[in-house]
Structures are given as C-alpha cells and as structure tokens.
PDB file of C-alpha atoms in Angstrom:
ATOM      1  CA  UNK A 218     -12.791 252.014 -29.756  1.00 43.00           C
ATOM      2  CA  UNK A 219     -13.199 249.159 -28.160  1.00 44.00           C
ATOM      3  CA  UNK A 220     -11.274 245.577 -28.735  1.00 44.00           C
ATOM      4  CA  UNK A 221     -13.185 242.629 -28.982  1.00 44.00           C
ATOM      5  CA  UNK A 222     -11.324 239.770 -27.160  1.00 43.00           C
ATOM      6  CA  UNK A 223     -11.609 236.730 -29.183  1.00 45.00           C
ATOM      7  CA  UNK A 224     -11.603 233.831 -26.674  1.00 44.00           C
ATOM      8  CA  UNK A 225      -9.581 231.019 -27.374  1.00 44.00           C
ATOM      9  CA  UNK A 226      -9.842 227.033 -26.434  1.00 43.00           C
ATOM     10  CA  UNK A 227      -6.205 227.294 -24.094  1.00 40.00           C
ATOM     11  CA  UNK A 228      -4.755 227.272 -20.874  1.00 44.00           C
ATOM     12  CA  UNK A 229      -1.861 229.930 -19.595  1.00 45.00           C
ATOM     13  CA  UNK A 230       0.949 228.590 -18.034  1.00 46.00           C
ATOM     14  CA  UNK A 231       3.144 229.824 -15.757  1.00 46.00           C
ATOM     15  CA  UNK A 232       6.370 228.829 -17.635  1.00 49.00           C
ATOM     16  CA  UNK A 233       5.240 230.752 -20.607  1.00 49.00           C
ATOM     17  CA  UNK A 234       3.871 229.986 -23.738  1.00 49.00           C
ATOM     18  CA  UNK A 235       0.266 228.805 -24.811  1.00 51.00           C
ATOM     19  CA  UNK A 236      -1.446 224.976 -24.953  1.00 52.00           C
ATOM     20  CA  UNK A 237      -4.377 224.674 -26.701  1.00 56.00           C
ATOM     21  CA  UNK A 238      -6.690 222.264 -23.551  1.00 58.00           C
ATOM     22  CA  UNK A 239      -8.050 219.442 -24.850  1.00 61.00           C
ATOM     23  CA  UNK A 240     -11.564 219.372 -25.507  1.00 68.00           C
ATOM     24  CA  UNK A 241     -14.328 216.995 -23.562  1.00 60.00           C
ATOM     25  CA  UNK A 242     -14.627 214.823 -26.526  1.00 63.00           C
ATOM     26  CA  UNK A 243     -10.310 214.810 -26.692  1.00 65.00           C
ATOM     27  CA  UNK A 244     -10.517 213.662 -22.811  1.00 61.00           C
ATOM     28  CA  UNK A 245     -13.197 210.694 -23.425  1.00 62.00           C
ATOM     29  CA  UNK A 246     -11.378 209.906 -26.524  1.00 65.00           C
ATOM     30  CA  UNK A 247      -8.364 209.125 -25.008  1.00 66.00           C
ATOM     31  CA  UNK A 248      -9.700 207.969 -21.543  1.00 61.00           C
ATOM     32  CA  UNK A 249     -11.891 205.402 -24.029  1.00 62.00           C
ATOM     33  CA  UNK A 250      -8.858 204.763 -25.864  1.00 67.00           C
ATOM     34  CA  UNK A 251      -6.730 203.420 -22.452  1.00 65.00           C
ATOM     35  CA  UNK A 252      -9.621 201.096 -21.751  1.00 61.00           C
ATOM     36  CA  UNK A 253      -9.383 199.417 -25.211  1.00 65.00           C
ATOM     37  CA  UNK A 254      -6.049 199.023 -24.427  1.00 66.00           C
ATOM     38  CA  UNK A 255      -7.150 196.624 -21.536  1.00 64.00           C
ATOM     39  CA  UNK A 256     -10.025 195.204 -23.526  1.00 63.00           C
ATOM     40  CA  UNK A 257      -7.345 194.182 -26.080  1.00 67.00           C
ATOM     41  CA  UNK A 258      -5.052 192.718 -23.415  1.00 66.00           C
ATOM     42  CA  UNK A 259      -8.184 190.823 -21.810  1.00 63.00           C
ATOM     43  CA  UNK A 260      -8.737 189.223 -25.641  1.00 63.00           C
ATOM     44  CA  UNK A 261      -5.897 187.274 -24.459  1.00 65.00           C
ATOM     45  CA  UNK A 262      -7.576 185.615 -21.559  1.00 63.00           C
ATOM     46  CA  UNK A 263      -8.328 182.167 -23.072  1.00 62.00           C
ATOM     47  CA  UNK A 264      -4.390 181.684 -24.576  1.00 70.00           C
ATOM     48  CA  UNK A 265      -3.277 182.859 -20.994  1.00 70.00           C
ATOM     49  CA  UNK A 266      -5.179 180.432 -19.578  1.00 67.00           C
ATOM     50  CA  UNK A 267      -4.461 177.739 -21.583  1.00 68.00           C
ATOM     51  CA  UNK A 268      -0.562 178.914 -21.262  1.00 72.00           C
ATOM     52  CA  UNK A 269      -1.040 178.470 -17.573  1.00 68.00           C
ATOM     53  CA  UNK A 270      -2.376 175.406 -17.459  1.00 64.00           C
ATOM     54  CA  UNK A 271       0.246 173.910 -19.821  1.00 68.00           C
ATOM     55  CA  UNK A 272       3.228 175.752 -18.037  1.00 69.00           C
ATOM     56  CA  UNK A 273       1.882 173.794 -14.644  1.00 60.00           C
ATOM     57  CA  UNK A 274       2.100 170.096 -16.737  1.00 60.00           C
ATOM     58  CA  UNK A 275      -1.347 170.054 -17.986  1.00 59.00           C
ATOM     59  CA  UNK A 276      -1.378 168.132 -21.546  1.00 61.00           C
ATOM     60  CA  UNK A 277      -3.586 167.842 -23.742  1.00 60.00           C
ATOM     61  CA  UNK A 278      -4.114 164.067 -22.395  1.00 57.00           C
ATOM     62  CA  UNK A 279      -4.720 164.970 -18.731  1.00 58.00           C
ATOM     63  CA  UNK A 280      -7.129 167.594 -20.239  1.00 59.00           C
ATOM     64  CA  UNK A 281      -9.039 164.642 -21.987  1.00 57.00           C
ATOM     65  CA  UNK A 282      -8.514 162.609 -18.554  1.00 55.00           C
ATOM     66  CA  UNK A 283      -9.983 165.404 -16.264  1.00 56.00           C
ATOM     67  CA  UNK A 284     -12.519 166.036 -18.954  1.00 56.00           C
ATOM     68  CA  UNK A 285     -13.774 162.772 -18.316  1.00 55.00           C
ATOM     69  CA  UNK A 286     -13.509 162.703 -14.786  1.00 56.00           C
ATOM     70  CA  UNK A 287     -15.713 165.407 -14.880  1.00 58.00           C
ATOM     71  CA  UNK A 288     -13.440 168.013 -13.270  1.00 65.00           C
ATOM     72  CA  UNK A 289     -15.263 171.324 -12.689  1.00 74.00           C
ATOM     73  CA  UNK A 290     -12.334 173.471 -12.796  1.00 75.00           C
ATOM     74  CA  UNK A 291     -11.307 172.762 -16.508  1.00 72.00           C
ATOM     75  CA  UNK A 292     -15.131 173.894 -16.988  1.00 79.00           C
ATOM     76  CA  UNK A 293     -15.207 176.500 -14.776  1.00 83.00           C
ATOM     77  CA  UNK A 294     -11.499 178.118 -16.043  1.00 79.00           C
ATOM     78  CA  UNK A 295     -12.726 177.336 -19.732  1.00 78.00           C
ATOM     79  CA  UNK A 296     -15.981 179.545 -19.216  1.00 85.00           C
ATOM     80  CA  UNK A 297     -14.498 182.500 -17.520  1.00 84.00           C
ATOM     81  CA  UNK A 298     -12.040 182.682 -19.961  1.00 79.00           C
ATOM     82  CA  UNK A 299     -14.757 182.704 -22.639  1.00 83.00           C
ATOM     83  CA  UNK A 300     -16.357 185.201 -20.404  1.00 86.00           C
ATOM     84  CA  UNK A 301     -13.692 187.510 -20.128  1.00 80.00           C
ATOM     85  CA  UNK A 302     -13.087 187.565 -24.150  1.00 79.00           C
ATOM     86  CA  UNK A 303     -16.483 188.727 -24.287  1.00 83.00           C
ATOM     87  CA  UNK A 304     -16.623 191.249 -21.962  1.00 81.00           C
ATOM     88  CA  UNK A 305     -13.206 192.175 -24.004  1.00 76.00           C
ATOM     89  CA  UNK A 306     -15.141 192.851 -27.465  1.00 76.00           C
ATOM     90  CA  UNK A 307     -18.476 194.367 -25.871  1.00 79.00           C
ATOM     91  CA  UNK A 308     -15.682 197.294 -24.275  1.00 74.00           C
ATOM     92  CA  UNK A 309     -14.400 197.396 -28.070  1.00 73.00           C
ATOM     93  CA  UNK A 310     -17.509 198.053 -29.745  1.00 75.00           C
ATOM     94  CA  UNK A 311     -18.927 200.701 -27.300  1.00 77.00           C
ATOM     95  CA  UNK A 312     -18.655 204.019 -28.111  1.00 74.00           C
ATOM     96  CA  UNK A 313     -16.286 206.577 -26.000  1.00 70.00           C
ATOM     97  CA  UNK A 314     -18.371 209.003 -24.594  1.00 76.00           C
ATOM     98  CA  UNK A 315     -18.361 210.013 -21.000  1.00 77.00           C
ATOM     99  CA  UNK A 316     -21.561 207.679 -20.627  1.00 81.00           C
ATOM    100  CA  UNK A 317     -20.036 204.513 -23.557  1.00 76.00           C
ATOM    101  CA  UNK A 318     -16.659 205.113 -21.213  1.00 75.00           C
ATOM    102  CA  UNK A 319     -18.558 204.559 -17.562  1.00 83.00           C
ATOM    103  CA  UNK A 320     -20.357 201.310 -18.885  1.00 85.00           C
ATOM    104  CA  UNK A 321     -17.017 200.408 -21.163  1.00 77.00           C
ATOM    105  CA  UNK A 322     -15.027 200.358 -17.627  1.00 81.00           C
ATOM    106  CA  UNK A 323     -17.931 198.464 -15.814  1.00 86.00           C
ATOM    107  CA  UNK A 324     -17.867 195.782 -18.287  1.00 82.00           C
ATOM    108  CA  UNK A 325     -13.993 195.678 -18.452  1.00 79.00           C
ATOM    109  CA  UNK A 326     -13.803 194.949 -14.170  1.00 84.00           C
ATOM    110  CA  UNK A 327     -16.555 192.210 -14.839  1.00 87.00           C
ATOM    111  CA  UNK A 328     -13.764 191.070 -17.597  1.00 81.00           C
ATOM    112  CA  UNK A 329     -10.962 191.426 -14.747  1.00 80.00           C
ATOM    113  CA  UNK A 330     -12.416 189.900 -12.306  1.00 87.00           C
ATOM    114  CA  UNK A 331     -13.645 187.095 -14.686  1.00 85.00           C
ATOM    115  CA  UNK A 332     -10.035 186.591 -16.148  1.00 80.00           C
ATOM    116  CA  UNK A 333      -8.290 186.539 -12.337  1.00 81.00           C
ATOM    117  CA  UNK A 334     -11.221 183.825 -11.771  1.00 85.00           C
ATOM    118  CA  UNK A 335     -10.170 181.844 -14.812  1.00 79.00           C
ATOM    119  CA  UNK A 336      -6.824 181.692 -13.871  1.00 77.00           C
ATOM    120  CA  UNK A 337      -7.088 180.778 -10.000  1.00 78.00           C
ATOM    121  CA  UNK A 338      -9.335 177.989 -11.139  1.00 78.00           C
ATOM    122  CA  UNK A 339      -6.910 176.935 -13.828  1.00 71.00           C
ATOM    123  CA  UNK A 340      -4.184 176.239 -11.280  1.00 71.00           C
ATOM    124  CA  UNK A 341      -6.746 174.525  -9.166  1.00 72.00           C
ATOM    125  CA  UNK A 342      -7.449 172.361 -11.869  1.00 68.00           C
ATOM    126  CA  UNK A 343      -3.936 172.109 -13.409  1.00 63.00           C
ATOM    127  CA  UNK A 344      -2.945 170.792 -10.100  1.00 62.00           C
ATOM    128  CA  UNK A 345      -5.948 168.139  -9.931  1.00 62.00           C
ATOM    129  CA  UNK A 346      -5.679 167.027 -12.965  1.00 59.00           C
ATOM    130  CA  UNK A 347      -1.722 166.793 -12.921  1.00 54.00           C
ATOM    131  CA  UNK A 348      -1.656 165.859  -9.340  1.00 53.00           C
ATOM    132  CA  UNK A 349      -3.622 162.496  -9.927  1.00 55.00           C
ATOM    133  CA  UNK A 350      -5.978 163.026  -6.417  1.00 63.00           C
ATOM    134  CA  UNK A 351      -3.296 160.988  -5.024  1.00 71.00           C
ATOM    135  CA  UNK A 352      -4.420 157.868  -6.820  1.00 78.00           C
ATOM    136  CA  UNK A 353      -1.675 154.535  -6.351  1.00 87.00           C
ATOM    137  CA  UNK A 354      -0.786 152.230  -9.324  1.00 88.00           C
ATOM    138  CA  UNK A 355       0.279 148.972  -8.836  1.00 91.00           C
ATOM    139  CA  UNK A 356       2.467 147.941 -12.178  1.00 91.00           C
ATOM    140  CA  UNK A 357       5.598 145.638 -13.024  1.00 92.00           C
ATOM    141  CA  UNK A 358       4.182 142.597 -11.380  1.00 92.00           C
ATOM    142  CA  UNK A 359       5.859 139.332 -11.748  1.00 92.00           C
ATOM    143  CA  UNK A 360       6.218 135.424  -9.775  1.00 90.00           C
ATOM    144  CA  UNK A 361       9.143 133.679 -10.619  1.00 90.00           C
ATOM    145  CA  UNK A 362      10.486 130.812  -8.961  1.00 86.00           C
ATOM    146  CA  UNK A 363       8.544 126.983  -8.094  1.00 85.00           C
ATOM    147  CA  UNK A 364       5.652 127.288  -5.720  1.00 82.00           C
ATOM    148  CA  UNK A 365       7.797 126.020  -3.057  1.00 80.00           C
ATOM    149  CA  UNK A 366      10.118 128.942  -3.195  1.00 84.00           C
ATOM    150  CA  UNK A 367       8.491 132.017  -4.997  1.00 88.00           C
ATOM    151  CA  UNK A 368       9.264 135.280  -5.745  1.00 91.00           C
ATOM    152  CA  UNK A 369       7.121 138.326  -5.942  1.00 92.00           C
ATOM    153  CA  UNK A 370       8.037 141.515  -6.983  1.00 94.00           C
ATOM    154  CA  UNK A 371       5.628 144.582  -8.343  1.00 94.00           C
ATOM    155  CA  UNK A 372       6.119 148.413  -8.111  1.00 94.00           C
ATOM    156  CA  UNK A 373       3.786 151.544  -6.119  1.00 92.00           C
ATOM    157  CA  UNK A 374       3.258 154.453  -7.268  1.00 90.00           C
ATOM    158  CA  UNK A 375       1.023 157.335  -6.335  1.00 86.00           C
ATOM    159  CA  UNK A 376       0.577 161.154  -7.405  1.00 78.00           C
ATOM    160  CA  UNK A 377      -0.622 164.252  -5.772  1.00 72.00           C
ATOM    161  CA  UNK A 378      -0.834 162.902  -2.471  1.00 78.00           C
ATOM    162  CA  UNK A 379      -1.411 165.095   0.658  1.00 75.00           C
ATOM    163  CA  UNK A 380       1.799 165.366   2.826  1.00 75.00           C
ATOM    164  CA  UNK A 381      -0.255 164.412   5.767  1.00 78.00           C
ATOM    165  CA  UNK A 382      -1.608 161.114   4.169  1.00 81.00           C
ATOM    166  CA  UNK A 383      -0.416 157.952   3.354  1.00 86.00           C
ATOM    167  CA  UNK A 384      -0.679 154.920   1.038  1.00 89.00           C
ATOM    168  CA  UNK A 385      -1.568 151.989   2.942  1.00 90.00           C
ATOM    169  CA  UNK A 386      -0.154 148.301   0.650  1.00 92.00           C
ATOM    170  CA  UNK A 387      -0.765 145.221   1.892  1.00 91.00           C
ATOM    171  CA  UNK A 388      -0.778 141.428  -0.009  1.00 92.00           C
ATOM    172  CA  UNK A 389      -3.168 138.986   0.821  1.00 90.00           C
ATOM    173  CA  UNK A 390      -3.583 135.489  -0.014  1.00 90.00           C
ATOM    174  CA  UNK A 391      -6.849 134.007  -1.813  1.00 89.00           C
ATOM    175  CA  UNK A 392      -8.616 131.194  -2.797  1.00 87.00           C
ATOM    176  CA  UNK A 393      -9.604 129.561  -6.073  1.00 82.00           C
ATOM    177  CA  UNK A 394     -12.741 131.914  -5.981  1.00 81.00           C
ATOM    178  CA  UNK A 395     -10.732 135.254  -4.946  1.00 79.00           C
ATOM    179  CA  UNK A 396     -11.817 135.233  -1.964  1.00 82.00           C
ATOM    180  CA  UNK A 397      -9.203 136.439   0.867  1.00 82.00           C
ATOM    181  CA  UNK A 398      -8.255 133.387   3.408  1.00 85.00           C
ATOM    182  CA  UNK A 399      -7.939 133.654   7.549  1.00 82.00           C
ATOM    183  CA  UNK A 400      -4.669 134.385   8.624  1.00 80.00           C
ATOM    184  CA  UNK A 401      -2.707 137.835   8.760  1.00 85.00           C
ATOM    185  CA  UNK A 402      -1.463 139.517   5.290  1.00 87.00           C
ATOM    186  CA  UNK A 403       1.527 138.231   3.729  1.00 89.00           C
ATOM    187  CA  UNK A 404       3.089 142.038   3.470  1.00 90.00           C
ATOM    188  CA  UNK A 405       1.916 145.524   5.108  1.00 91.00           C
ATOM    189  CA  UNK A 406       3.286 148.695   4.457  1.00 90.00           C
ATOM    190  CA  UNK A 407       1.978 152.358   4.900  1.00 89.00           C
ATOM    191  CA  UNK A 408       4.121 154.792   2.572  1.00 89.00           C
ATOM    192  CA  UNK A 409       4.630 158.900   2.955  1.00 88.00           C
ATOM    193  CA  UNK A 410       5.105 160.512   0.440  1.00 86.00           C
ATOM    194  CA  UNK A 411       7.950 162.776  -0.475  1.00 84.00           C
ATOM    195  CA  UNK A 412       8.362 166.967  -0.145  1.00 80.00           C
ATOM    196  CA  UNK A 413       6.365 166.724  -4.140  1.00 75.00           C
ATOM    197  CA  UNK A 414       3.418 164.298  -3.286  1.00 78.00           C
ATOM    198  CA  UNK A 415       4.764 161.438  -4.913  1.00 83.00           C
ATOM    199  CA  UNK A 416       5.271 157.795  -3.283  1.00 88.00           C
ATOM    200  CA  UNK A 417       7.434 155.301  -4.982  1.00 90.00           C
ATOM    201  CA  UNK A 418       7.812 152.010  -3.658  1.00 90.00           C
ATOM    202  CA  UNK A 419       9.389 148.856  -5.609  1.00 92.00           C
ATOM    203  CA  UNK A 420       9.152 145.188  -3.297  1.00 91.00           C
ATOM    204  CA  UNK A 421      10.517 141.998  -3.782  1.00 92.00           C
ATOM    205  CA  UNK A 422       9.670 139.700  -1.288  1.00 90.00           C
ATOM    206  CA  UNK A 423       9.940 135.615  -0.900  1.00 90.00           C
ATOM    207  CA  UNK A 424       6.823 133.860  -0.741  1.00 86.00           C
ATOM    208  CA  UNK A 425       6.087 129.825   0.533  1.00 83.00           C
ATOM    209  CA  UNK A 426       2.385 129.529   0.091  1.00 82.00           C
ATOM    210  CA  UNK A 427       0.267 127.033   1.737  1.00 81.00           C
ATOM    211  CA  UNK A 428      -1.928 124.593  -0.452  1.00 82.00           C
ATOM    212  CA  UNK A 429      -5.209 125.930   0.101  1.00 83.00           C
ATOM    213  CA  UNK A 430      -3.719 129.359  -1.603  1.00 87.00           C
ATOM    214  CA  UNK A 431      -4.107 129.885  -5.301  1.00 87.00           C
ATOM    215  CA  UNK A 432      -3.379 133.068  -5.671  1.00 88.00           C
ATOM    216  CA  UNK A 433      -2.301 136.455  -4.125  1.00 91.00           C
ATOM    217  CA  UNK A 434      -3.594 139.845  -4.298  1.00 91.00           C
ATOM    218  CA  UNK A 435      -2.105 142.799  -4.092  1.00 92.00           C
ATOM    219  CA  UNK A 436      -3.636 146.075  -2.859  1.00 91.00           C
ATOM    220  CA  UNK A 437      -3.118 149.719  -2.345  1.00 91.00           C
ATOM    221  CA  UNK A 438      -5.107 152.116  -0.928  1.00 88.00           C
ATOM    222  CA  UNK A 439      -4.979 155.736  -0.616  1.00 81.00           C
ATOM    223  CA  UNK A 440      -5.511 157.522   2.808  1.00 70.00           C
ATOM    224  CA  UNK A 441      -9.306 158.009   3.186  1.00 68.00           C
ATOM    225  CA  UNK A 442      -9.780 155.961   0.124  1.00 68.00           C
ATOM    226  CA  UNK A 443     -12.074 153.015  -0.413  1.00 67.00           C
ATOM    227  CA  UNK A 444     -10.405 149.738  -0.055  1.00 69.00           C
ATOM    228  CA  UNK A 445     -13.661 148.136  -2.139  1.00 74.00           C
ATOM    229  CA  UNK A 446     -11.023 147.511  -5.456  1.00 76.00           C
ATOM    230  CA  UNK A 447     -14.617 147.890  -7.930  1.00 71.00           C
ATOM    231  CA  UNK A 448     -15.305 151.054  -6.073  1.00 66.00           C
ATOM    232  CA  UNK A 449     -16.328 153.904  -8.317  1.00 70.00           C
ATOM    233  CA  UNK A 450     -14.623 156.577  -6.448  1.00 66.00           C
ATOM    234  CA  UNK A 451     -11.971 159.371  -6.799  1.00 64.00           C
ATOM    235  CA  UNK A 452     -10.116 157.806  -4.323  1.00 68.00           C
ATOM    236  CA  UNK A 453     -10.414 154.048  -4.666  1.00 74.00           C
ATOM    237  CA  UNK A 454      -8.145 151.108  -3.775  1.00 83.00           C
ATOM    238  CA  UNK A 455      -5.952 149.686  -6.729  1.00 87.00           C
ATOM    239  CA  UNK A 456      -5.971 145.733  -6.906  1.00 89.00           C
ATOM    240  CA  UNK A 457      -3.817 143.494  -8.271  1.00 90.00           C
ATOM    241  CA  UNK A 458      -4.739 139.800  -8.114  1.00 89.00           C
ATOM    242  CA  UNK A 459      -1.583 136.771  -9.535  1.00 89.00           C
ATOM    243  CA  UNK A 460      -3.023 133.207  -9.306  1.00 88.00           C
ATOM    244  CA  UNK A 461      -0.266 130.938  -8.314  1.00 86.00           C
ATOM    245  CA  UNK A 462       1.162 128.091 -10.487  1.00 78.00           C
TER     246      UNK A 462
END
C-alpha cells in the first residue's frame, strides 16, 4: 500500500524543526511594504527642506527678500521638494506585486534623487539669501560741528562677501548739483572681510571743506560691483550723499 506524500509549503533546516517559506505574494508584500516605508519618510521632504533652510538663518523675511530678488534656488528647492512628495504618494498608491514593486522603487530613486536635489539647492539658496551677495550698507550717518571744523562719522557694513574680495569706500566731495568736484577723495579705504564674510567698518573723520563744496558723498562698493549708485544690479555700489550746512 502505498503512502501518498502530501507536500507541504516549508523549508527543512538543518537545526531541526520545520518553517513554513513564505509565499511569492508574502515576499512582494513585504519587499512593497519596506519601500512604503521610504515613500513615507520622503512625505517629509518639503518640512525637511524648509527645516534646513531655517536651521542655516533663512526667515521667513529673507524668504520674501530672495523671493523678490528672484532667487532660483528658493524655486528650484521649493519644486523638488514638491516633486519628491509626489513621487512619495504615487509609491503609496501602487500596488505590491513583483511588477507594482519594480516601478514603486523606480519612482521612489526619482523621489531620492529629487529630495537630495532639494536640499543641496536649499543650502545654496539659504546661503544666498542669508549671505546678502556681499552687498555693503552705509547707515548711522551724521555732520556735527560748524563748516569750518566738521565732523563726519557713518558706519559699513557688508554680508556674504567672498574671502578673496573686498569692499572698496571712498568719500567724495560735490557740488550744488551732485556732481563730484576735481581733486582726490576726501577718504579711501578697501576693507577684507573677516574668517565669516562679514566687513564692519565705523569712521569718524574731520572734515574743512572748501566753498565751492556743498555736500559730500559717501560710497561703497563691492569687489566686482558697479560703482553706478542707480545701478540695478546684484552687486551695486551703495551711496550716501550729506549736503553741507
């Protein structure tokens, strides 16, 4: 009489003892499973971003400030972040089958690759828009004193500027009309900036005008920058202009 073997869905092993294998639909399952995982965790994209950007100084008004300087990298992060989320929910809603699971992994590296994208270009523009392009300031200015024996005084400052550039200040006298008068500048300085990009510079300086001056301008100009002060570039010149009692 013979036995009929009933075969079973399980494995033999060697320490002893029987484990049912998992089925192909099991093995998808799961593998499908592990890739929601990352879609889940690739959801997060835009808050990461957003998280970087903010850790690196990025507020809310040097978002509106690059916004309107038209700074492709807040565009460019903000889009692959978007991107990435999507990708994210189209690996959610495919089904895990061994053919949903190759297109579900496919669409999660596009996600990756998006998300590492969104984030490089986040710090790019975290540190443009934070950084200032290196742009100076001229603020604090005040004359004190008769015209015969003035005082000037004002303050430099400057952002983001490249360690092998410098910020070039000089003051000039003008006439009624603005217009700058012969003779060499009044003050000249070229400032570094320090190990963090920044240059800081306060002067106070005597001044003993001749007539024909009626006022005094003040200008400072960033390395490669325009030195036109109604330029409209990234890097123009600030100006400064005090008419003289």
């Amino acid at each position: 009489m013979q036995t009929r073997v009933q075969q079973h869905d399980y494995v033999r092993h060697t320490g002893g003892g029987d484990e049912a294998a998992p089925t192909f639909d099991a093995i998808q399952a799961s593998v499908g499973k592990r890739l929601d995982d990352v879609a889940k965790i690739l959801a997060g994209a835009l808050v990461t971003v957003a998280g970087v950007m903010t850790a690196l100084g990025l507020t809310s008004d040097l978002v509106f400030v690059a916004l309107n300087n038209e700074s492709w990298p807040i565009y460019v992060a903000s889009l692959c972040a978007i991107l990435a989320i999507v990708c994210s929910i189209v690996a959610l809603l495919i089904h895990p089958t061994k053919r949903g699971n190759v297109w579900e992994t496919v669409v999660l590296v596009v996600g990756v690759i998006l998300y590492m994208v969104a984030l490089s270009v986040a710090v790019v523009g975290a540190a443009k828009a934070a950084g200032g392009n290196g742009r100076p300031t001229i603020s604090n200015v005040t004359l004190e004193g008769p015209r015969s024996s003035l005082k000037l005084s004002f303050g430099v400052r400057a952002d983001g500027v490249e360690t092998s550039a410098s910020v070039g200040v000089y003051v000039a006298a003008v006439d009624a009309d603005g217009n700058p008068l012969n003779g060499p500048n009044l003050y000249e300085s070229s400032l570094r900036p320090d190990d963090k990009g920044r240059v800081v510079q306060n002067v106070s300086m005597p001044i003993s005008p001749a007539r024909d001056v009626r006022g005094l301008e003040i200008v400072a100009i960033n390395a490669g920058g325009s030195d036109e002060c109604e330029a409209r570039a990234v890097h123009g010149a600030a100006c400064t202009t005090v008419r003289l009692p």
